[in-house]
Short mmCIF file of C-alpha atoms (C1' of nucleotides) in Angstrom, two decimals:
data_model
loop_
_atom_site.label_atom_id
_atom_site.label_comp_id
_atom_site.label_asym_id
_atom_site.label_seq_id
_atom_site.Cartn_x
_atom_site.Cartn_y
_atom_site.Cartn_z
CA UNK A 1 -16.44 -31.29 54.18
CA UNK A 2 -16.56 -27.70 52.96
CA UNK A 3 -13.02 -28.13 51.41
CA UNK A 4 -14.49 -31.24 49.34
CA UNK A 5 -17.50 -28.85 48.04
CA UNK A 6 -15.05 -26.42 47.11
CA UNK A 7 -13.22 -29.13 44.98
CA UNK A 8 -16.68 -30.01 43.36
CA UNK A 9 -17.59 -26.34 42.52
CA UNK A 10 -14.24 -25.79 40.80
CA UNK A 11 -14.60 -28.71 38.70
CA UNK A 12 -18.18 -27.78 37.89
CA UNK A 13 -16.96 -24.36 37.18
CA UNK A 14 -14.20 -25.83 34.81
CA UNK A 15 -16.73 -28.35 33.33
CA UNK A 16 -18.82 -25.03 32.18
CA UNK A 17 -15.88 -23.20 31.38
CA UNK A 18 -14.65 -25.77 28.74
CA UNK A 19 -18.43 -25.95 27.32
CA UNK A 20 -18.62 -22.38 27.05
CA UNK A 21 -15.20 -21.90 25.62
CA UNK A 22 -15.78 -24.80 23.13
CA UNK A 23 -18.76 -22.98 21.70
CA UNK A 24 -17.07 -20.02 21.56
CA UNK A 25 -14.28 -21.25 19.63
CA UNK A 26 -16.72 -23.12 17.19
CA UNK A 27 -18.70 -20.10 16.59
CA UNK A 28 -15.60 -18.08 15.90
CA UNK A 29 -13.50 -20.75 13.87
CA UNK A 30 -15.80 -23.73 13.16
CA UNK A 31 -15.80 -27.02 14.82
CA UNK A 32 -12.94 -28.16 12.67
CA UNK A 33 -10.48 -25.97 14.54
CA UNK A 34 -11.76 -26.89 17.81
CA UNK A 35 -9.08 -29.22 18.73
CA UNK A 36 -8.40 -30.78 21.91
CA UNK A 37 -5.14 -28.73 22.25
CA UNK A 38 -6.41 -25.21 21.35
CA UNK A 39 -9.34 -25.69 23.55
CA UNK A 40 -7.10 -26.84 26.33
CA UNK A 41 -4.88 -23.64 25.78
CA UNK A 42 -7.72 -21.54 25.72
CA UNK A 43 -8.89 -22.51 28.87
CA UNK A 44 -4.98 -22.50 30.37
CA UNK A 45 -5.01 -26.12 31.29
CA UNK A 46 -3.24 -29.08 29.93
CA UNK A 47 -4.76 -31.34 27.35
CA UNK A 48 -5.87 -34.24 29.43
CA UNK A 49 -7.71 -32.29 31.84
CA UNK A 50 -10.63 -32.31 29.24
CA UNK A 51 -10.72 -36.13 29.59
CA UNK A 52 -11.27 -35.47 33.22
CA UNK A 53 -14.62 -33.93 32.44
CA UNK A 54 -15.61 -35.78 29.25
CA UNK A 55 -15.49 -39.20 27.99
CA UNK A 56 -13.86 -37.64 24.06
CA UNK A 57 -14.04 -34.98 22.31
CA UNK A 58 -17.46 -35.93 20.58
CA UNK A 59 -18.84 -35.72 24.27
CA UNK A 60 -17.90 -32.16 24.57
CA UNK A 61 -19.64 -31.43 21.40
CA UNK A 62 -22.92 -33.38 22.57
CA UNK A 63 -22.87 -31.42 25.98
CA UNK A 64 -22.73 -28.25 24.11
CA UNK A 65 -25.31 -29.38 21.46
CA UNK A 66 -27.67 -30.25 24.65
CA UNK A 67 -26.99 -27.03 26.03
CA UNK A 68 -28.07 -25.53 22.87
CA UNK A 69 -31.21 -27.40 22.73
CA UNK A 70 -32.24 -26.16 25.86
CA UNK A 71 -31.66 -22.66 24.82
CA UNK A 72 -33.68 -23.20 21.67
CA UNK A 73 -36.75 -24.63 23.39
CA UNK A 74 -37.06 -21.86 25.69
CA UNK A 75 -36.49 -19.35 22.61
CA UNK A 76 -39.12 -21.09 20.90
CA UNK A 77 -41.43 -20.90 23.83
CA UNK A 78 -40.79 -17.20 24.50
CA UNK A 79 -41.30 -16.48 20.65
CA UNK A 80 -44.92 -17.63 20.90
CA UNK A 81 -47.18 -14.53 21.26
CA UNK A 82 -49.91 -14.62 23.72
CA UNK A 83 -52.66 -13.13 21.31
CA UNK A 84 -53.19 -13.52 17.69
CA UNK A 85 -53.84 -16.17 15.37
CA UNK A 86 -52.77 -19.69 15.01
CA UNK A 87 -50.91 -18.76 11.75
CA UNK A 88 -49.45 -15.69 13.05
CA UNK A 89 -47.83 -17.67 16.28
CA UNK A 90 -46.53 -20.34 13.95
CA UNK A 91 -44.70 -17.64 11.81
CA UNK A 92 -43.41 -16.14 14.92
CA UNK A 93 -41.99 -19.39 16.31
CA UNK A 94 -40.63 -19.73 12.60
CA UNK A 95 -39.01 -17.01 12.46
CA UNK A 96 -37.56 -17.60 15.92
CA UNK A 97 -36.15 -20.83 15.11
CA UNK A 98 -34.19 -19.92 11.77
CA UNK A 99 -33.11 -16.72 13.56
CA UNK A 100 -31.72 -18.68 16.10
CA UNK A 101 -29.78 -20.99 13.91
CA UNK A 102 -28.50 -18.08 11.80
CA UNK A 103 -27.30 -16.64 14.88
CA UNK A 104 -25.52 -19.38 16.31
CA UNK A 105 -24.57 -21.82 13.08
CA UNK A 106 -21.94 -23.78 14.86
CA UNK A 107 -23.98 -24.40 17.82
CA UNK A 108 -26.95 -25.35 15.56
CA UNK A 109 -24.65 -27.48 13.71
CA UNK A 110 -23.81 -29.26 17.06
CA UNK A 111 -26.83 -29.84 17.93
CA UNK A 112 -28.31 -31.42 14.53
CA UNK A 113 -25.95 -31.91 12.28
CA UNK A 114 -22.64 -33.23 13.61
CA UNK A 115 -24.22 -34.76 16.81
CA UNK A 116 -26.71 -37.10 14.90
CA UNK A 117 -27.15 -39.51 18.00
CA UNK A 118 -26.79 -42.29 15.37
CA UNK A 119 -24.10 -43.89 17.62
CA UNK A 120 -26.24 -43.74 20.97
CA UNK A 121 -28.77 -46.28 19.15
CA UNK A 122 -30.43 -47.80 21.95
CA UNK A 123 -31.01 -44.66 24.12
CA UNK A 124 -33.99 -42.67 24.04
CA UNK A 125 -34.01 -39.15 22.47
CA UNK A 126 -32.34 -36.88 24.78
CA UNK A 127 -35.00 -34.69 26.91
CA UNK A 128 -34.09 -31.41 25.54
CA UNK A 129 -34.82 -32.43 21.98
CA UNK A 130 -38.12 -33.73 23.03
CA UNK A 131 -38.82 -30.27 24.66
CA UNK A 132 -38.18 -28.63 21.11
CA UNK A 133 -40.39 -30.95 19.35
CA UNK A 134 -43.26 -30.59 21.89
CA UNK A 135 -42.86 -26.68 21.45
CA UNK A 136 -43.39 -27.24 17.53
CA UNK A 137 -46.28 -29.40 18.30
CA UNK A 138 -47.49 -26.84 20.52
CA UNK A 139 -47.92 -24.17 18.02
CA UNK A 140 -48.75 -26.43 15.20
CA UNK A 141 -51.49 -28.07 17.29
CA UNK A 142 -54.25 -25.44 16.47
CA UNK A 143 -53.86 -25.87 12.72
CA UNK A 144 -54.01 -29.44 12.79
CA UNK A 145 -57.73 -29.51 11.55
CA UNK A 146 -58.15 -33.35 11.48
CA UNK A 147 -54.19 -34.02 10.54
CA UNK A 148 -52.20 -35.84 13.17
CA UNK A 149 -50.44 -32.97 15.01
CA UNK A 150 -47.54 -35.13 15.35
CA UNK A 151 -46.90 -35.75 12.05
CA UNK A 152 -48.07 -31.91 11.05
CA UNK A 153 -44.85 -30.97 13.79
CA UNK A 154 -42.52 -33.34 12.14
CA UNK A 155 -43.32 -31.80 8.68
CA UNK A 156 -42.89 -28.30 10.20
CA UNK A 157 -39.65 -29.19 12.17
CA UNK A 158 -37.95 -30.94 8.89
CA UNK A 159 -38.89 -27.73 6.54
CA UNK A 160 -37.25 -25.38 8.92
CA UNK A 161 -34.32 -27.75 9.52
CA UNK A 162 -33.86 -28.01 5.78
CA UNK A 163 -34.36 -24.46 5.23
CA UNK A 164 -31.58 -23.51 7.98
CA UNK A 165 -29.14 -26.13 6.86
CA UNK A 166 -29.18 -25.20 3.16
CA UNK A 167 -28.82 -21.71 3.77
CA UNK A 168 -25.89 -22.45 5.97
CA UNK A 169 -24.47 -24.56 3.46
CA UNK A 170 -24.80 -21.43 1.02
CA UNK A 171 -27.44 -23.44 -1.17
CA UNK A 172 -30.13 -20.92 -0.49
CA UNK A 173 -29.52 -17.34 0.00
CA UNK A 174 -30.16 -15.62 3.41
CA UNK A 175 -32.14 -13.16 2.08
CA UNK A 176 -35.15 -15.46 1.08
CA UNK A 177 -35.70 -16.91 4.12
CA UNK A 178 -38.50 -14.90 5.53
CA UNK A 179 -40.21 -15.40 2.14
CA UNK A 180 -39.56 -18.83 2.07
CA UNK A 181 -41.19 -19.37 5.69
CA UNK A 182 -44.26 -17.20 4.67
CA UNK A 183 -44.71 -19.52 2.35
CA UNK A 184 -44.62 -22.49 3.90
CA UNK A 185 -46.49 -21.09 7.06
CA UNK A 186 -49.64 -20.43 4.74
CA UNK A 187 -49.34 -23.78 3.04
CA UNK A 188 -49.37 -25.69 6.05
CA UNK A 189 -52.26 -23.70 7.40
CA UNK A 190 -54.26 -24.35 4.46
CA UNK A 191 -57.50 -25.33 5.97
CA UNK A 192 -58.25 -21.92 6.79
CA UNK A 193 -57.57 -19.81 3.65
CA UNK A 194 -56.66 -16.23 4.05
CA UNK A 195 -59.79 -14.40 4.83
CA UNK A 196 -59.74 -11.55 1.74
CA UNK B 1 -0.04 -41.26 -30.04
CA UNK B 2 -1.70 -44.19 -29.33
CA UNK B 3 0.28 -44.69 -26.25
CA UNK B 4 -0.21 -41.54 -24.86
CA UNK B 5 -3.98 -42.04 -25.32
CA UNK B 6 -3.58 -45.47 -23.41
CA UNK B 7 -2.08 -43.57 -20.69
CA UNK B 8 -4.67 -41.33 -20.71
CA UNK B 9 -7.28 -43.43 -20.59
CA UNK B 10 -5.96 -45.61 -17.94
CA UNK B 11 -5.40 -42.35 -15.77
CA UNK B 12 -9.12 -41.94 -16.65
CA UNK B 13 -9.89 -45.43 -15.43
CA UNK B 14 -7.87 -44.90 -12.23
CA UNK B 15 -9.81 -41.69 -11.32
CA UNK B 16 -13.25 -43.15 -11.73
CA UNK B 17 -11.86 -46.02 -9.65
CA UNK B 18 -10.89 -43.76 -6.81
CA UNK B 19 -14.19 -42.07 -6.82
CA UNK B 20 -16.19 -45.39 -7.03
CA UNK B 21 -14.12 -47.01 -4.37
CA UNK B 22 -14.65 -43.98 -2.02
CA UNK B 23 -18.31 -44.23 -2.74
CA UNK B 24 -18.15 -47.60 -1.88
CA UNK B 25 -16.24 -47.44 1.45
CA UNK B 26 -18.37 -44.50 2.58
CA UNK B 27 -21.42 -46.28 2.06
CA UNK B 28 -20.05 -49.34 4.06
CA UNK B 29 -18.19 -47.50 6.81
CA UNK B 30 -18.96 -44.05 7.01
CA UNK B 31 -16.87 -40.98 5.38
CA UNK B 32 -14.92 -41.15 8.58
CA UNK B 33 -13.64 -44.19 7.91
CA UNK B 34 -12.63 -43.19 4.51
CA UNK B 35 -9.16 -42.34 5.02
CA UNK B 36 -6.28 -41.74 2.03
CA UNK B 37 -4.42 -44.56 3.31
CA UNK B 38 -7.19 -47.24 3.54
CA UNK B 39 -8.71 -45.81 -0.07
CA UNK B 40 -5.36 -46.04 -1.80
CA UNK B 41 -4.96 -49.73 -0.32
CA UNK B 42 -8.09 -50.66 -1.70
CA UNK B 43 -7.17 -49.70 -4.89
CA UNK B 44 -3.93 -51.13 -4.65
CA UNK B 45 -1.81 -48.17 -5.14
CA UNK B 46 0.35 -46.31 -2.80
CA UNK B 47 -1.21 -43.03 -1.06
CA UNK B 48 0.10 -40.15 -2.88
CA UNK B 49 -1.14 -41.31 -6.09
CA UNK B 50 -4.38 -39.97 -4.64
CA UNK B 51 -3.14 -36.75 -4.85
CA UNK B 52 -2.14 -36.84 -8.77
CA UNK B 53 -5.79 -36.95 -9.30
CA UNK B 54 -7.42 -34.73 -6.57
CA UNK B 55 -5.81 -31.54 -4.83
CA UNK B 56 -6.94 -33.26 -1.40
CA UNK B 57 -9.28 -35.34 0.09
CA UNK B 58 -12.35 -32.63 -0.07
CA UNK B 59 -11.77 -32.69 -3.79
CA UNK B 60 -12.39 -36.58 -3.87
CA UNK B 61 -15.79 -36.00 -1.74
CA UNK B 62 -16.66 -33.26 -3.96
CA UNK B 63 -16.33 -35.15 -7.05
CA UNK B 64 -18.29 -38.26 -5.47
CA UNK B 65 -20.82 -35.70 -4.26
CA UNK B 66 -21.29 -34.34 -7.95
CA UNK B 67 -21.61 -37.40 -9.20
CA UNK B 68 -24.41 -38.14 -7.15
CA UNK B 69 -25.76 -34.99 -7.67
CA UNK B 70 -25.91 -35.84 -11.36
CA UNK B 71 -27.66 -39.27 -10.55
CA UNK B 72 -30.47 -37.37 -8.38
CA UNK B 73 -31.19 -35.07 -10.84
CA UNK B 74 -31.78 -38.22 -13.51
CA UNK B 75 -33.69 -40.23 -11.00
CA UNK B 76 -36.15 -37.65 -10.22
CA UNK B 77 -36.39 -36.93 -13.80
CA UNK B 78 -37.43 -40.55 -14.27
CA UNK B 79 -39.71 -40.59 -11.36
CA UNK B 80 -42.03 -37.96 -12.74
CA UNK B 81 -44.94 -39.62 -14.25
CA UNK B 82 -46.10 -38.93 -17.71
CA UNK B 83 -49.80 -38.71 -16.73
CA UNK B 84 -51.90 -38.05 -13.79
CA UNK B 85 -52.18 -35.03 -11.74
CA UNK B 86 -49.52 -32.51 -10.51
CA UNK B 87 -49.89 -33.61 -6.76
CA UNK B 88 -49.21 -36.89 -7.90
CA UNK B 89 -46.53 -35.91 -9.69
CA UNK B 90 -45.21 -34.02 -6.68
CA UNK B 91 -45.81 -36.92 -4.51
CA UNK B 92 -43.99 -39.18 -6.53
CA UNK B 93 -40.89 -37.00 -7.27
CA UNK B 94 -40.99 -36.68 -3.37
CA UNK B 95 -40.96 -40.35 -2.58
CA UNK B 96 -38.01 -40.75 -5.29
CA UNK B 97 -35.98 -38.10 -3.50
CA UNK B 98 -36.33 -39.64 -0.16
CA UNK B 99 -35.64 -43.04 -1.48
CA UNK B 100 -32.58 -41.86 -3.03
CA UNK B 101 -31.27 -40.66 0.08
CA UNK B 102 -32.23 -43.49 1.91
CA UNK B 103 -30.66 -45.97 -0.56
CA UNK B 104 -27.25 -43.91 -0.75
CA UNK B 105 -26.93 -42.24 2.90
CA UNK B 106 -23.33 -41.46 2.79
CA UNK B 107 -23.50 -40.40 -0.95
CA UNK B 108 -26.17 -37.92 0.28
CA UNK B 109 -24.12 -36.54 2.88
CA UNK B 110 -21.44 -36.01 0.88
CA UNK B 111 -23.83 -34.10 -1.68
CA UNK B 112 -25.51 -31.65 0.72
CA UNK B 113 -24.13 -32.27 4.13
CA UNK B 114 -20.32 -32.65 3.94
CA UNK B 115 -19.80 -30.55 0.82
CA UNK B 116 -21.30 -27.49 1.87
CA UNK B 117 -19.75 -25.39 -0.67
CA UNK B 118 -18.92 -22.59 1.73
CA UNK B 119 -15.18 -22.60 0.81
CA UNK B 120 -15.79 -21.99 -2.75
CA UNK B 121 -17.64 -18.82 -2.06
CA UNK B 122 -17.24 -16.90 -5.46
CA UNK B 123 -18.25 -19.81 -7.33
CA UNK B 124 -21.86 -20.17 -8.83
CA UNK B 125 -23.49 -23.18 -7.40
CA UNK B 126 -22.48 -26.04 -9.51
CA UNK B 127 -24.70 -27.32 -12.55
CA UNK B 128 -25.70 -30.69 -11.18
CA UNK B 129 -27.31 -28.95 -8.46
CA UNK B 130 -28.98 -26.39 -10.15
CA UNK B 131 -30.40 -29.40 -12.60
CA UNK B 132 -31.74 -30.80 -9.24
CA UNK B 133 -33.22 -27.81 -8.32
CA UNK B 134 -34.43 -27.02 -11.96
CA UNK B 135 -36.01 -30.49 -11.72
CA UNK B 136 -37.83 -29.74 -8.35
CA UNK B 137 -39.27 -26.30 -9.96
CA UNK B 138 -40.62 -28.27 -12.89
CA UNK B 139 -42.79 -30.54 -10.89
CA UNK B 140 -43.93 -28.04 -8.67
CA UNK B 141 -44.72 -25.40 -11.23
CA UNK B 142 -48.10 -26.69 -12.09
CA UNK B 143 -49.05 -26.37 -8.35
CA UNK B 144 -48.01 -22.62 -7.84
CA UNK B 145 -51.22 -20.91 -8.28
CA UNK B 146 -49.79 -17.46 -8.14
CA UNK B 147 -47.03 -18.36 -5.75
CA UNK B 148 -43.61 -17.61 -7.25
CA UNK B 149 -42.39 -21.45 -8.39
CA UNK B 150 -38.93 -20.84 -7.10
CA UNK B 151 -39.81 -19.92 -3.87
CA UNK B 152 -42.17 -23.11 -3.86
CA UNK B 153 -39.26 -25.21 -5.02
CA UNK B 154 -37.02 -23.93 -2.50
CA UNK B 155 -39.47 -24.77 0.35
CA UNK B 156 -40.19 -28.15 -1.04
CA UNK B 157 -36.36 -29.07 -1.30
CA UNK B 158 -35.91 -27.78 2.08
CA UNK B 159 -38.59 -29.92 3.71
CA UNK B 160 -37.51 -32.87 1.76
CA UNK B 161 -34.01 -32.34 2.74
CA UNK B 162 -34.63 -31.62 6.06
CA UNK B 163 -36.82 -34.90 6.45
CA UNK B 164 -33.93 -36.82 4.92
CA UNK B 165 -31.25 -35.39 7.26
CA UNK B 166 -33.16 -35.73 10.63
CA UNK B 167 -34.34 -39.46 9.52
CA UNK B 168 -30.64 -40.25 8.48
CA UNK B 169 -29.93 -38.72 12.12
CA UNK B 170 -32.26 -40.97 13.87
CA UNK B 171 -34.26 -37.98 14.94
CA UNK B 172 -37.21 -39.11 12.78
CA UNK B 173 -38.48 -42.59 12.55
CA UNK B 174 -37.77 -44.12 9.15
CA UNK B 175 -41.49 -45.48 8.89
CA UNK B 176 -42.92 -42.41 8.89
CA UNK B 177 -41.53 -40.88 5.94
CA UNK B 178 -44.20 -41.86 3.64
CA UNK B 179 -46.96 -40.21 5.87
CA UNK B 180 -45.08 -37.02 6.12
CA UNK B 181 -44.55 -36.82 2.43
CA UNK B 182 -48.24 -37.20 2.09
CA UNK B 183 -49.05 -34.24 4.41
CA UNK B 184 -46.57 -32.14 3.02
CA UNK B 185 -47.59 -32.60 -0.76
CA UNK B 186 -51.11 -32.14 0.26
CA UNK B 187 -50.39 -28.88 2.33
CA UNK B 188 -48.55 -27.48 -0.69
CA UNK B 189 -51.02 -28.36 -3.09
CA UNK B 190 -53.40 -26.49 -1.19
CA UNK B 191 -54.88 -24.13 -3.65
CA UNK B 192 -56.64 -26.95 -5.12
CA UNK B 193 -58.17 -29.15 -2.14
CA UNK B 194 -58.84 -32.62 -2.62
CA UNK B 195 -62.00 -33.40 -5.19
CA UNK B 196 -64.08 -35.15 -2.43
"C1'" DA C 1 21.34 -47.49 -27.99
"C1'" DA C 2 21.35 -43.58 -25.13
"C1'" DC C 3 18.58 -40.05 -23.25
"C1'" DT C 4 14.60 -37.83 -20.87
"C1'" DC C 5 10.96 -37.71 -18.47
"C1'" DT C 6 7.04 -39.14 -15.85
"C1'" DA C 7 4.47 -42.14 -12.95
"C1'" DG C 8 4.71 -44.49 -8.26
"C1'" DC C 9 6.88 -45.59 -4.40
"C1'" DT C 10 9.50 -45.09 0.31
"C1'" DA C 11 9.91 -42.20 4.05
"C1'" DG C 12 8.74 -38.45 6.61
"C1'" DC C 13 6.44 -33.93 8.55
"C1'" DG C 14 3.23 -31.51 11.29
"C1'" DT C 15 -1.35 -32.46 14.10
"C1'" DT C 16 -5.02 -34.77 15.45
"C1'" DG C 17 -7.53 -37.36 19.56
"C1'" DA C 18 -6.11 -40.02 23.52
"C1'" DT C 19 -3.76 -42.43 27.15
"C1'" DA C 20 0.16 -43.73 30.46
"C1'" DG C 21 3.00 -42.73 34.47
"C1'" DG C 22 5.42 -39.52 37.25
"C1'" DG C 23 5.30 -35.24 40.80
"C1'" DT C 24 3.29 -32.36 43.30
"C1'" DT C 25 0.01 -30.65 46.10
"C1'" DC C 26 -3.52 -30.82 49.34
"C1'" DC C 27 -6.52 -32.92 52.48
"C1'" DT C 28 -7.06 -35.92 56.46
"C1'" DG C 29 -6.35 -38.02 60.90
"C1'" DC C 30 -3.27 -38.83 64.59
"C1'" DG D 1 2.36 -30.06 63.90
"C1'" DC D 2 3.01 -33.56 61.18
"C1'" DA D 3 3.03 -37.94 58.33
"C1'" DG D 4 0.77 -40.81 55.38
"C1'" DG D 5 -2.61 -41.19 51.88
"C1'" DA D 6 -5.41 -39.47 48.04
"C1'" DA D 7 -6.70 -36.37 44.42
"C1'" DC D 8 -4.89 -34.18 40.67
"C1'" DC D 9 -2.63 -32.34 36.66
"C1'" DC D 10 1.20 -32.23 33.72
"C1'" DT D 11 4.95 -34.25 30.24
"C1'" DA D 12 5.74 -37.42 27.24
"C1'" DT D 13 4.37 -40.47 24.34
"C1'" DC D 14 0.95 -43.24 20.98
"C1'" DA D 15 -1.27 -44.45 16.46
"C1'" DA D 16 -3.39 -42.74 12.81
"C1'" DC D 17 -4.43 -38.85 10.31
"C1'" DG D 18 -4.00 -35.63 5.51
"C1'" DC D 19 -0.23 -34.33 2.75
"C1'" DT D 20 4.56 -33.84 0.40
"C1'" DA D 21 9.54 -34.37 -0.72
"C1'" DG D 22 12.75 -37.00 -3.26
"C1'" DC D 23 14.38 -40.90 -5.25
"C1'" DT D 24 13.75 -44.97 -8.47
"C1'" DA D 25 12.68 -47.67 -12.37
"C1'" DG D 26 10.46 -47.96 -16.26
"C1'" DA D 27 8.30 -46.19 -20.66
"C1'" DG D 28 8.77 -43.31 -24.57
"C1'" DT D 29 11.65 -40.55 -27.66
"C1'" DT D 30 15.32 -39.77 -30.87
#
DNA sequence: AACTCTAGCTAGCGTTGATAGGGTTCCTGC
DNA sequence: GCAGGAACCCTATCAACGCTAGCTAGAGTT
């Protein structure tokens, strides 16, 4: 039985190697240049091996995206300060969100631009994505003040996502991100105007 | 000379035919299924004819996108009510923006998702996009209240764009759009709290 | 009427994602 | 220790992609 286990372990390792390599290549040269041939070359296997692990190329992107969502959820969790006001907490998480997207643009793209989840219509939203949304809702909750925390979280998330994608597409300058986040945070925390 | 003019007119017609057909096909089956062969078939010309009009396929998408931006700018302009408060004006334009994106998802994708403008690095932002941004700034201006209208406009635009793309990717439900827009508008107009 | 030039076609190149089928290697059971 | 069988991975190939070269036919010019 130990032989069988070794095989399984090796397969699992290769599975992860494919994902890590795909992510690396995407960050280096963009997803367009991650072809099945070049990816297979880089892991030093032949092209069809990829299809033993994943149904198709989209499935690889999807798997990378899922790992990214898990990572993002934990980053957001870690960014929430233990003390301080709710507005500062929101601003801190906002910075963490945009910083994550700026640090790993290809990963972010896989998560929320390429892997739109349209085709998997009947499936529920994947758990890692729900975790990210829950984390956002957690940090905006204290600022709701009568507003629906869920809707508030959706709006916050949308604004962050819009900032990130428009900045990534060079429609907004990277330099202005912080100023925009400050304005956004202040606006959404409006029920408690700045103590002068 | 009239013969030459006729040729030019025919070329211009075909130019527009290509763009209109590409847009149609994209809305019907998505940009992935708009291939140069199928597009050429549909306009009843051979594939290389496309390359007389456009440098490559991306240039076609880009041209469609530019037309879309012009259209969006005028839609936003028309949506701004002549009378009423600034908050109502913002909400009206917000609805127009999201409705446009929902009505023409493939067009919107060409405008602000696919055609990211990254590759045309040194070029300035195209005028139609500047027009859209100016239109947004126009409607948020009266709500600035000391805030930088430009930054405010960028944040508003980002939030709308995020809502649109997350909704289009089935990450947010289409049904909640209006509620989200109301919350967003109220938050951004915070310096003037609702007269009770 | 002969010439030129342009426009659009057929054919093909290199690359893409994905699959089929043959061989080789390794494990299992006798 | 060995034969049978299963798992595995590679070579070769497919259809479709974006794009280009080169020819042909027809229009415009002189």
